[in-house]
mmCIF file of C-alpha atoms and ligand atoms in Angstrom:
data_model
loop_
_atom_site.group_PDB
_atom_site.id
_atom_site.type_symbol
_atom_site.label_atom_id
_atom_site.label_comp_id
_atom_site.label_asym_id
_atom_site.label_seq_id
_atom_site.Cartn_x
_atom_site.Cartn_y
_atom_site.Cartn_z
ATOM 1 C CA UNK A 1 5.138 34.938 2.014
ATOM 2 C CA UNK A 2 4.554 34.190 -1.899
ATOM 3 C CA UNK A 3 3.402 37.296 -3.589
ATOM 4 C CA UNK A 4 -0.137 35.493 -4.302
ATOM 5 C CA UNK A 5 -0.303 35.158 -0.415
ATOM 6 C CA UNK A 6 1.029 38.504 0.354
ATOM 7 C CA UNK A 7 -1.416 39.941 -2.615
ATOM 8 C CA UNK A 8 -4.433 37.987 -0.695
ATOM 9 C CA UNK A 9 -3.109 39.622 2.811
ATOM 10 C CA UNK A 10 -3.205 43.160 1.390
ATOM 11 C CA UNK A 11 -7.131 42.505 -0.092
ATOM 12 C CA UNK A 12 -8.470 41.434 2.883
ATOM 13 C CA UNK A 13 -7.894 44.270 4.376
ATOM 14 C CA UNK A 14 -9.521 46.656 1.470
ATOM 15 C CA UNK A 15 -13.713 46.626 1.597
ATOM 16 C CA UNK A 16 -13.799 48.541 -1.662
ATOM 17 C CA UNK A 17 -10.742 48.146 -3.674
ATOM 18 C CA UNK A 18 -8.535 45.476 -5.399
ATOM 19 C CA UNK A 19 -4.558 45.060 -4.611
ATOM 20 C CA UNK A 20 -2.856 43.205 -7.142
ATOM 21 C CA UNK A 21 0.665 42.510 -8.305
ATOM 22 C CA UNK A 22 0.081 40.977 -11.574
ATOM 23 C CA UNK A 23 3.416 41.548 -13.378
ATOM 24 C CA UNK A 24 6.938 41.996 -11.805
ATOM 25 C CA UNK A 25 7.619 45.236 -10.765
ATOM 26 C CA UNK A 26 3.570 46.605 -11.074
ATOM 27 C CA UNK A 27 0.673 46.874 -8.353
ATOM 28 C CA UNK A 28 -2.842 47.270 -10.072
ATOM 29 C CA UNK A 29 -5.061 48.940 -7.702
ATOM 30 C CA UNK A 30 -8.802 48.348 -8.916
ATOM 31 C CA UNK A 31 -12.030 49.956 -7.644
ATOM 32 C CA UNK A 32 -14.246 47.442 -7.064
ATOM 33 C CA UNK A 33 -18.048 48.375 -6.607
ATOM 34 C CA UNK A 34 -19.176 47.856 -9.697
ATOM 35 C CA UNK A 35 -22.685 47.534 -8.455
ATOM 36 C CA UNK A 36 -22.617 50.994 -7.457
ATOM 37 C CA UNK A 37 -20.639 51.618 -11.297
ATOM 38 C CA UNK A 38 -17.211 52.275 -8.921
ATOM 39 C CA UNK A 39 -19.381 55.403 -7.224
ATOM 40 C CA UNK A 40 -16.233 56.875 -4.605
ATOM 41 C CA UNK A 41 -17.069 56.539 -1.236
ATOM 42 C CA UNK A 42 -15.137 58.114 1.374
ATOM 43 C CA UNK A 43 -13.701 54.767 2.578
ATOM 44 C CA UNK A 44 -12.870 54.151 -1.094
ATOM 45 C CA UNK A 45 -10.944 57.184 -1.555
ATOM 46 C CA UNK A 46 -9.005 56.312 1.766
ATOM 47 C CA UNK A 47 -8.583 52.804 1.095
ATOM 48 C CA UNK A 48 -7.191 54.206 -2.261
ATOM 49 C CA UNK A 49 -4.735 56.388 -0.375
ATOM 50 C CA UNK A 50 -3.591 53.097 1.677
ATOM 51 C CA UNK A 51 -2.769 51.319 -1.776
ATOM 52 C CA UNK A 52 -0.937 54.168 -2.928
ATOM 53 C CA UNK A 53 0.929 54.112 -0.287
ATOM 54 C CA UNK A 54 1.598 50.589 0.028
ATOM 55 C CA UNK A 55 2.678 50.845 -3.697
ATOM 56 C CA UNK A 56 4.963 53.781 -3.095
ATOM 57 C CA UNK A 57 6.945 52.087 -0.360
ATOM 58 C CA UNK A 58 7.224 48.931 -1.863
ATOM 59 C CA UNK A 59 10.779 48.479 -2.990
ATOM 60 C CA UNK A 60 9.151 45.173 -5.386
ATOM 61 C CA UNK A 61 7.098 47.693 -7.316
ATOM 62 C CA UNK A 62 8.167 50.429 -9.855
ATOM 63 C CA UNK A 63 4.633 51.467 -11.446
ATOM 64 C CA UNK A 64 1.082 51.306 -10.260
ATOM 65 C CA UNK A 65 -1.959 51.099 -12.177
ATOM 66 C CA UNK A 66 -5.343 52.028 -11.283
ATOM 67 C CA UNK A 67 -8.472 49.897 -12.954
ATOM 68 C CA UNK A 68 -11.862 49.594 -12.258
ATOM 69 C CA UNK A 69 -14.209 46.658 -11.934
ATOM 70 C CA UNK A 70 -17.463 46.378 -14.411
ATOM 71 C CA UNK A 71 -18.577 48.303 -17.561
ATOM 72 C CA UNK A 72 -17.973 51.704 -16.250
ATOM 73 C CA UNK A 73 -14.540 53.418 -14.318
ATOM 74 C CA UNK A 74 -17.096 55.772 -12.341
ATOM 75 C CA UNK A 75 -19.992 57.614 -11.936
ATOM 76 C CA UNK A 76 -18.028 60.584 -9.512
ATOM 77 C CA UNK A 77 -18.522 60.793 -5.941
ATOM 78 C CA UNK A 78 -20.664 58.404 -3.785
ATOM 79 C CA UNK A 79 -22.873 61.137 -2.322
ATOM 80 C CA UNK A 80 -25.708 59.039 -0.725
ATOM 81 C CA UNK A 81 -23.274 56.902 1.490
ATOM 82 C CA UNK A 82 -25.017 58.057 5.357
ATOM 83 C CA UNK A 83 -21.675 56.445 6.527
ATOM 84 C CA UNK A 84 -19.711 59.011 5.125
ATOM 85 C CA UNK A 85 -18.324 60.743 8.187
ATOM 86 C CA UNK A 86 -17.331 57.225 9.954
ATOM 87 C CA UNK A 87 -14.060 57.187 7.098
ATOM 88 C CA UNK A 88 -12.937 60.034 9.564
ATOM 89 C CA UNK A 89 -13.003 58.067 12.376
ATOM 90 C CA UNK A 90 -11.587 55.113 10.701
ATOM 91 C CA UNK A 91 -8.310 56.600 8.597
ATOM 92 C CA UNK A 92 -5.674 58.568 9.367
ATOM 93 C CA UNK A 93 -5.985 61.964 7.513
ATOM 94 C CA UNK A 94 -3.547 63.381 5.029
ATOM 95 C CA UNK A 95 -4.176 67.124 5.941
ATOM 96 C CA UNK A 96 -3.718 68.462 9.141
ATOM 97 C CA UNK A 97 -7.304 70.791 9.152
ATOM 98 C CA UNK A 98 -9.414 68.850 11.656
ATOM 99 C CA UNK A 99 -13.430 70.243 12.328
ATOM 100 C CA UNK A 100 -14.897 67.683 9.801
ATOM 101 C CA UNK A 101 -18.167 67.774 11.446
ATOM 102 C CA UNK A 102 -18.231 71.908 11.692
ATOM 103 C CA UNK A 103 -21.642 73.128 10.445
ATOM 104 C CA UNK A 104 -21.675 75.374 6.946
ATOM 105 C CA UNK A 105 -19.066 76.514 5.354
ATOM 106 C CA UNK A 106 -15.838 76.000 7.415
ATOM 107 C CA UNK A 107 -16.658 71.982 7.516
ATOM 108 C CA UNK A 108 -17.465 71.652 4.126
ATOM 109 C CA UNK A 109 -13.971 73.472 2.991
ATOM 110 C CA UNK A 110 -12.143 70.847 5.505
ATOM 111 C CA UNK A 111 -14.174 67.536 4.152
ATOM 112 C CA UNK A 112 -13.536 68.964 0.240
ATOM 113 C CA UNK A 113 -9.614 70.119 1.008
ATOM 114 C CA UNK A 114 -9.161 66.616 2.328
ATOM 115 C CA UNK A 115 -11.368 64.367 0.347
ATOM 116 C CA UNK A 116 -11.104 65.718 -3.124
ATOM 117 C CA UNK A 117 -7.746 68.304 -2.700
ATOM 118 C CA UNK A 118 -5.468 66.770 -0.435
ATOM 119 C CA UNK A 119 -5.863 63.104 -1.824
ATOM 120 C CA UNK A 120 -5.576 63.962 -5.350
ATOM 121 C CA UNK A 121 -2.982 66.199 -5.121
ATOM 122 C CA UNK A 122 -1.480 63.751 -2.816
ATOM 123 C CA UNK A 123 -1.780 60.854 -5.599
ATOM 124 C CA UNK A 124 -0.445 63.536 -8.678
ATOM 125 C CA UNK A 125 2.716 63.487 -6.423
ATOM 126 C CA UNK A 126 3.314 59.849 -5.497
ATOM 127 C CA UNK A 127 7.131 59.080 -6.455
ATOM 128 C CA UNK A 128 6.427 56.266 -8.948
ATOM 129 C CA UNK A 129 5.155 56.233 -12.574
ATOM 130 C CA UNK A 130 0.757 55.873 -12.582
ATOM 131 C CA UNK A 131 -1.676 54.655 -15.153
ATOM 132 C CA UNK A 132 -4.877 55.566 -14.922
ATOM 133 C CA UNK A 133 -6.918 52.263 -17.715
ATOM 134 C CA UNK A 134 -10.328 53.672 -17.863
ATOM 135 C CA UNK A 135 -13.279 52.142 -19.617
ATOM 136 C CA UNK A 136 -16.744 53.273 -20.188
ATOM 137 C CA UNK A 137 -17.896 56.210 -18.407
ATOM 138 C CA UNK A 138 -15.503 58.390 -16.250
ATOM 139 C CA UNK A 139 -17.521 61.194 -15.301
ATOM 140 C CA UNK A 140 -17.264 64.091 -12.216
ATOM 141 C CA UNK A 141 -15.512 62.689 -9.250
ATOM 142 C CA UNK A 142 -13.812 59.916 -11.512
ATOM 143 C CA UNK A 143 -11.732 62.907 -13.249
ATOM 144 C CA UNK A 144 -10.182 63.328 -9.957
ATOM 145 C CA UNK A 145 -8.756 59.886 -9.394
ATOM 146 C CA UNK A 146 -7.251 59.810 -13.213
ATOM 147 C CA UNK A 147 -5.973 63.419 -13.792
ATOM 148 C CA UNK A 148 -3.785 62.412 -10.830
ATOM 149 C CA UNK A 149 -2.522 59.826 -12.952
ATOM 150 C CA UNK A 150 0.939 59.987 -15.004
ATOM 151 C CA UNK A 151 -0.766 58.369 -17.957
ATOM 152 C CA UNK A 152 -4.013 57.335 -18.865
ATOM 153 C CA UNK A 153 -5.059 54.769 -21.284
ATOM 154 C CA UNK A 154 -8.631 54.502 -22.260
ATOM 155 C CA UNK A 155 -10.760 51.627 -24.113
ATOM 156 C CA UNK A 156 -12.194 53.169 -26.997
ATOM 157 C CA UNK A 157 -15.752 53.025 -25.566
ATOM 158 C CA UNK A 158 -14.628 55.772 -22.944
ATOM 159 C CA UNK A 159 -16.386 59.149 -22.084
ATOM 160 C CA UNK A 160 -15.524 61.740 -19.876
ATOM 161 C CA UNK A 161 -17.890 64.127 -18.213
ATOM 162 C CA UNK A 162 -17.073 66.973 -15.685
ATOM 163 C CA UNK A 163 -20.899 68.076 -14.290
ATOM 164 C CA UNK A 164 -19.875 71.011 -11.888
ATOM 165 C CA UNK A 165 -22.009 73.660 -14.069
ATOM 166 C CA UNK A 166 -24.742 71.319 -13.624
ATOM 167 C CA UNK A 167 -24.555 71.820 -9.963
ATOM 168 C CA UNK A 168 -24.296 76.017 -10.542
ATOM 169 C CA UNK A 169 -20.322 75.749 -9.414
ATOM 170 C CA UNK A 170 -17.695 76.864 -11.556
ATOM 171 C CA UNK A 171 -15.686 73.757 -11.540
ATOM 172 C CA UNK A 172 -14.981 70.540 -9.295
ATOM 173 C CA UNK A 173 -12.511 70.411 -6.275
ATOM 174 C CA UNK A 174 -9.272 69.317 -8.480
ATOM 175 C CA UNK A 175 -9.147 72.258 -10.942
ATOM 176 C CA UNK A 176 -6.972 70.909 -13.612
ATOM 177 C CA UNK A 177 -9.085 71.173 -16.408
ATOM 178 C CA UNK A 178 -6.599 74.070 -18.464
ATOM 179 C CA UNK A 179 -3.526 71.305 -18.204
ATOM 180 C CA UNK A 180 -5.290 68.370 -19.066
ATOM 181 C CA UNK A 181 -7.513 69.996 -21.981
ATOM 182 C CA UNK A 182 -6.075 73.378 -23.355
ATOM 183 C CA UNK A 183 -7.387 76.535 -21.818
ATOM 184 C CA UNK A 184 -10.127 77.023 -25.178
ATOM 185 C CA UNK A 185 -11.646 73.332 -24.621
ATOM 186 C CA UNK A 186 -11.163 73.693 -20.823
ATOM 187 C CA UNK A 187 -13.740 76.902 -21.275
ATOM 188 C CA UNK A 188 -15.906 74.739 -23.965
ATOM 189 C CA UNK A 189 -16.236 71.922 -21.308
ATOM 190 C CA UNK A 190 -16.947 73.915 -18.204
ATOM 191 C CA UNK A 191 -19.662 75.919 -19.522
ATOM 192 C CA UNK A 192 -21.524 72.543 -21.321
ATOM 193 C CA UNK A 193 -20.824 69.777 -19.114
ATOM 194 C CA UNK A 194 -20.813 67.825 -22.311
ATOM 195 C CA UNK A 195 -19.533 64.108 -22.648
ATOM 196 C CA UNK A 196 -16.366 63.915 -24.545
ATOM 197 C CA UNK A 197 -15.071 60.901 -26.187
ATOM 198 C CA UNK A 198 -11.764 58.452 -25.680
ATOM 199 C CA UNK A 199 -11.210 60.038 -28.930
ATOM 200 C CA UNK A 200 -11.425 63.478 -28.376
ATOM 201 C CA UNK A 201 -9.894 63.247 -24.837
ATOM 202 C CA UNK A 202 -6.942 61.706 -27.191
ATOM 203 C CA UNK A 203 -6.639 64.413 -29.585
ATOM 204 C CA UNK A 204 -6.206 66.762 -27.015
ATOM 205 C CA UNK A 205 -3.744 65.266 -25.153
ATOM 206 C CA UNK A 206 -5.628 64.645 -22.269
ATOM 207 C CA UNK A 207 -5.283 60.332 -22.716
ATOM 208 C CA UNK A 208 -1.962 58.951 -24.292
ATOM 209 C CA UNK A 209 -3.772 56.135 -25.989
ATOM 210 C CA UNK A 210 -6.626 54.420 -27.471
ATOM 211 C CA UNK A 211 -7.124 50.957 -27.755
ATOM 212 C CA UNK A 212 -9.912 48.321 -28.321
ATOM 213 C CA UNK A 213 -11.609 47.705 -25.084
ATOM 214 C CA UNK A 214 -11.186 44.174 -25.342
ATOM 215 C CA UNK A 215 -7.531 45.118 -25.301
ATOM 216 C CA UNK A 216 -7.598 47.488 -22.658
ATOM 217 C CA UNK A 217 -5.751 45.286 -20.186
ATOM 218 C CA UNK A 218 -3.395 43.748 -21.697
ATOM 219 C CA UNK A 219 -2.407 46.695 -23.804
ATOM 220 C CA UNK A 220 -1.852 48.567 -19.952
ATOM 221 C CA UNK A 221 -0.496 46.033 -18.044
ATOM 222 C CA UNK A 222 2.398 45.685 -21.114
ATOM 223 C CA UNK A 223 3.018 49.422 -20.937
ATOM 224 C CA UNK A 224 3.530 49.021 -17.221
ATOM 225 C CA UNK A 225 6.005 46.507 -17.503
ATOM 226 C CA UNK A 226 8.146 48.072 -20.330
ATOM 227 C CA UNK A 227 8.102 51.049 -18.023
ATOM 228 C CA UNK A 228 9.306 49.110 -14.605
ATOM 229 C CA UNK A 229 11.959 47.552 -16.783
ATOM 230 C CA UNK A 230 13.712 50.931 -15.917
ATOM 231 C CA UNK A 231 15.627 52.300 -13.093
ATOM 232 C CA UNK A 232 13.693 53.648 -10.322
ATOM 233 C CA UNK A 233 15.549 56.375 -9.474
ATOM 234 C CA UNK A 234 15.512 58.064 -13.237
ATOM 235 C CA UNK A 235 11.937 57.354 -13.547
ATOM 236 C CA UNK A 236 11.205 59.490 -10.504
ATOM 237 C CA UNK A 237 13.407 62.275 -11.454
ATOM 238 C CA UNK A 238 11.825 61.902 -14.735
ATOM 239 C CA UNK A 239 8.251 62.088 -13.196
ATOM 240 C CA UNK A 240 9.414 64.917 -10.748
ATOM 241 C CA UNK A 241 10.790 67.125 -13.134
ATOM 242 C CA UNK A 242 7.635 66.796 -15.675
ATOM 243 C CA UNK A 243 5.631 67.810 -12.719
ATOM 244 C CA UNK A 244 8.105 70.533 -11.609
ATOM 245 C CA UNK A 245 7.574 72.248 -15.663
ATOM 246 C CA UNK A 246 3.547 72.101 -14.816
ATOM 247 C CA UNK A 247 4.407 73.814 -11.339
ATOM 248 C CA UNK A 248 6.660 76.697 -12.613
ATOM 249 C CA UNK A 249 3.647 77.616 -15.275
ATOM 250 C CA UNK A 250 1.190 78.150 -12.359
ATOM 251 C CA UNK A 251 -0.517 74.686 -12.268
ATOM 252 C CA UNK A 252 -0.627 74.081 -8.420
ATOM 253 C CA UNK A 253 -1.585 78.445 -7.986
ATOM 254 C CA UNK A 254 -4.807 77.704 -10.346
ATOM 255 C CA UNK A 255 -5.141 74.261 -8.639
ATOM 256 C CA UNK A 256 -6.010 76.865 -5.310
ATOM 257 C CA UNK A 257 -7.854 79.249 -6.967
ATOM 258 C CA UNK A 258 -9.788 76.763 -8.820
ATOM 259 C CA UNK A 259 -10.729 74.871 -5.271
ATOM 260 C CA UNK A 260 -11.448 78.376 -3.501
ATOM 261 C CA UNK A 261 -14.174 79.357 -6.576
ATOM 262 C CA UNK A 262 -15.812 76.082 -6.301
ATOM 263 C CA UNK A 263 -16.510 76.788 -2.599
ATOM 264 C CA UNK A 264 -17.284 80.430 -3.595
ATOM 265 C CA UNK A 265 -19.695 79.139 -6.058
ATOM 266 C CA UNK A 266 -21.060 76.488 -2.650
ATOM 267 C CA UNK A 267 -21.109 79.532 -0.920
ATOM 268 C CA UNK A 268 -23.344 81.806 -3.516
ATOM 269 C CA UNK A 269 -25.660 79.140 -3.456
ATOM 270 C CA UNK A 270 -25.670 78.745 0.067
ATOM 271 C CA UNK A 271 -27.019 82.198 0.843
ATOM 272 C CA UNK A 272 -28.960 82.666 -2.202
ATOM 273 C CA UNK A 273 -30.918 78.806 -2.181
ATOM 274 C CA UNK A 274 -29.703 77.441 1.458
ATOM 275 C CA UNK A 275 -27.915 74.805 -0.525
ATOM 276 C CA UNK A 276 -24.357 74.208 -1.778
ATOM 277 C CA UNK A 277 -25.662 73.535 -5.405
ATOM 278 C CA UNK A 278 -28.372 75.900 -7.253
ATOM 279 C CA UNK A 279 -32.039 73.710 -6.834
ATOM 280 C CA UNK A 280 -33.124 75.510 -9.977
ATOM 281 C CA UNK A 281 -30.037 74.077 -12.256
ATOM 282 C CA UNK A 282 -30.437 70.930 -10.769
ATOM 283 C CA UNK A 283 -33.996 70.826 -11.110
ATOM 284 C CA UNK A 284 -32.708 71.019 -15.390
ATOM 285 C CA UNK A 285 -30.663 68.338 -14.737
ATOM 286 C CA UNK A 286 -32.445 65.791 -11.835
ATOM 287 C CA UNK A 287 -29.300 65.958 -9.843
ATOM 288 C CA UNK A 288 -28.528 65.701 -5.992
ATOM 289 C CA UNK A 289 -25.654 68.250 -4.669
ATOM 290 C CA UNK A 290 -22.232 68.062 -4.714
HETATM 291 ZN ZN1 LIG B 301 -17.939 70.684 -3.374
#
């Protein structure tokens, strides 16, 4: 097969997402419901899986990028899909907890430590250089598909938003907020739930670069080829060991602890409001729960 064919083969069988090989060496995976401004679905989030996968053991590919369709990389979680539980039915898991459809607290620790945990963590770890290229709003559940990311290049109209505290929980599912920000801001952040710029998500290390949006993908797509210019095998080792420095400081302990508080904040609210999120913190905020 040509790669346009083969690229053509590999979209049909996505509903939600984008494969695309558009330079040698790189596979550009692209959330595509811009409608919904990229809202993650459960199918999305597995079909995501698939194309990391199908990136990862492609020998043709050395780095994968991860776009988004429209004006906006996400609005966080797709919480009003009703077909939510079919994804189970329909993709092989990554963890091996089953009881998805338990009632109260057990299921909803199984659904989060697959959905939001295992996938994420699963993505951080893929053996191939990432780049997240985010424009416009990246808020809640988007966090947890670019944090994953090696890099992250944003279009200068980018925000960032993590909402947990607007929810009355201490912090979402992928608790990587002290790596990616500096403990001080990480604090700052949590407690506000303000929007943060491109900018400011630059100056504290949490994005690599800036550039003009109308740039955004050629400026990414570049990067990714200078990078898969190199050998394979160093880049890996290169990307392990990075990962490894993160690990031996306590990163993937706190990831554990973060994910256990945000079900012990589900939980609080659970027997104080008979609902995962607080209805009187929402109410401040006109949110649904998460
Ligand atoms: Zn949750």
């Amino acid at each position: 097969m040509t790669d346009s064919v083969k690229a053509e083969a590999a979209n049909t069988e996505f509903e939600t997402i984008l494969y695309q090989t558009p330079a040698p060496r790189v596979a550009r995976i692209v959330v595509n419901k811009p409608e919904k401004r990229n809202a993650q679905s459960y199918r999305m989030l597995y079909e995501l899986n698939q194309a990391f996968d199908r990136a990862a053991q492609d020998k043709g590919v050395s780095v994968i990028v991860v776009a988004a369709a429209g004006p906006d990389f996400s609005s966080g979680h797709d919480l009003r899909d009703p077909d939510r539980m079919k994804a189970f039915e329909d993709f092989d898991t990554v963890g091996t907890w089953a009881g998805f459809e338990d009632p109260g607290v057990e299921g909803r620790w199984v659904i989060e430590k697959e959905m939001y945990l295992g996938l994420s963590e699963r993505w951080r770890n893929i053996p191939k250089p990432t780049i997240a290229q985010v424009q416009g709003r990246c808020f809640a559940g988007g966090m947890q598909l670019i944090w994953p990311c090696d890099l992250i290049i944003a279009a200068d109209d980018a925000s960032f938003r993590i909402n947990a505290m607007e929810l009355g929980v201490a912090c979402a599912e992928f608790f990587h907020e002290p790596w990616e920000l500096g403990t001080r801001k990480a604090k700052e952040i949590l407690f506000t739930g303000d929007v943060f710029s491109a900018q400011e998500a630059h100056r504290l290390g949490m994005v690599n670069q800036v550039v003009p949006a109308a740039d955004l993908e050629t400026y990414t797509l570049s990067l990714a080829a200078r990078i898969a210019e190199k050998q394979l095998f160093a880049l890996r080792l290169a990307k392990e060991v990075v990962n490894a420095a993160e690990d031996r400081q306590g990163r993937r302990d706190t990831l554990l602890l973060g994910f256990a508080y945000h079900h012990l904040s589900h939980a609080y609210n659970q027997e104080n409001f008979g609902m995962a999120a607080d209805p009187t913190i929402l109410k401040k905020y006109g949110k649904r729960p998460g």
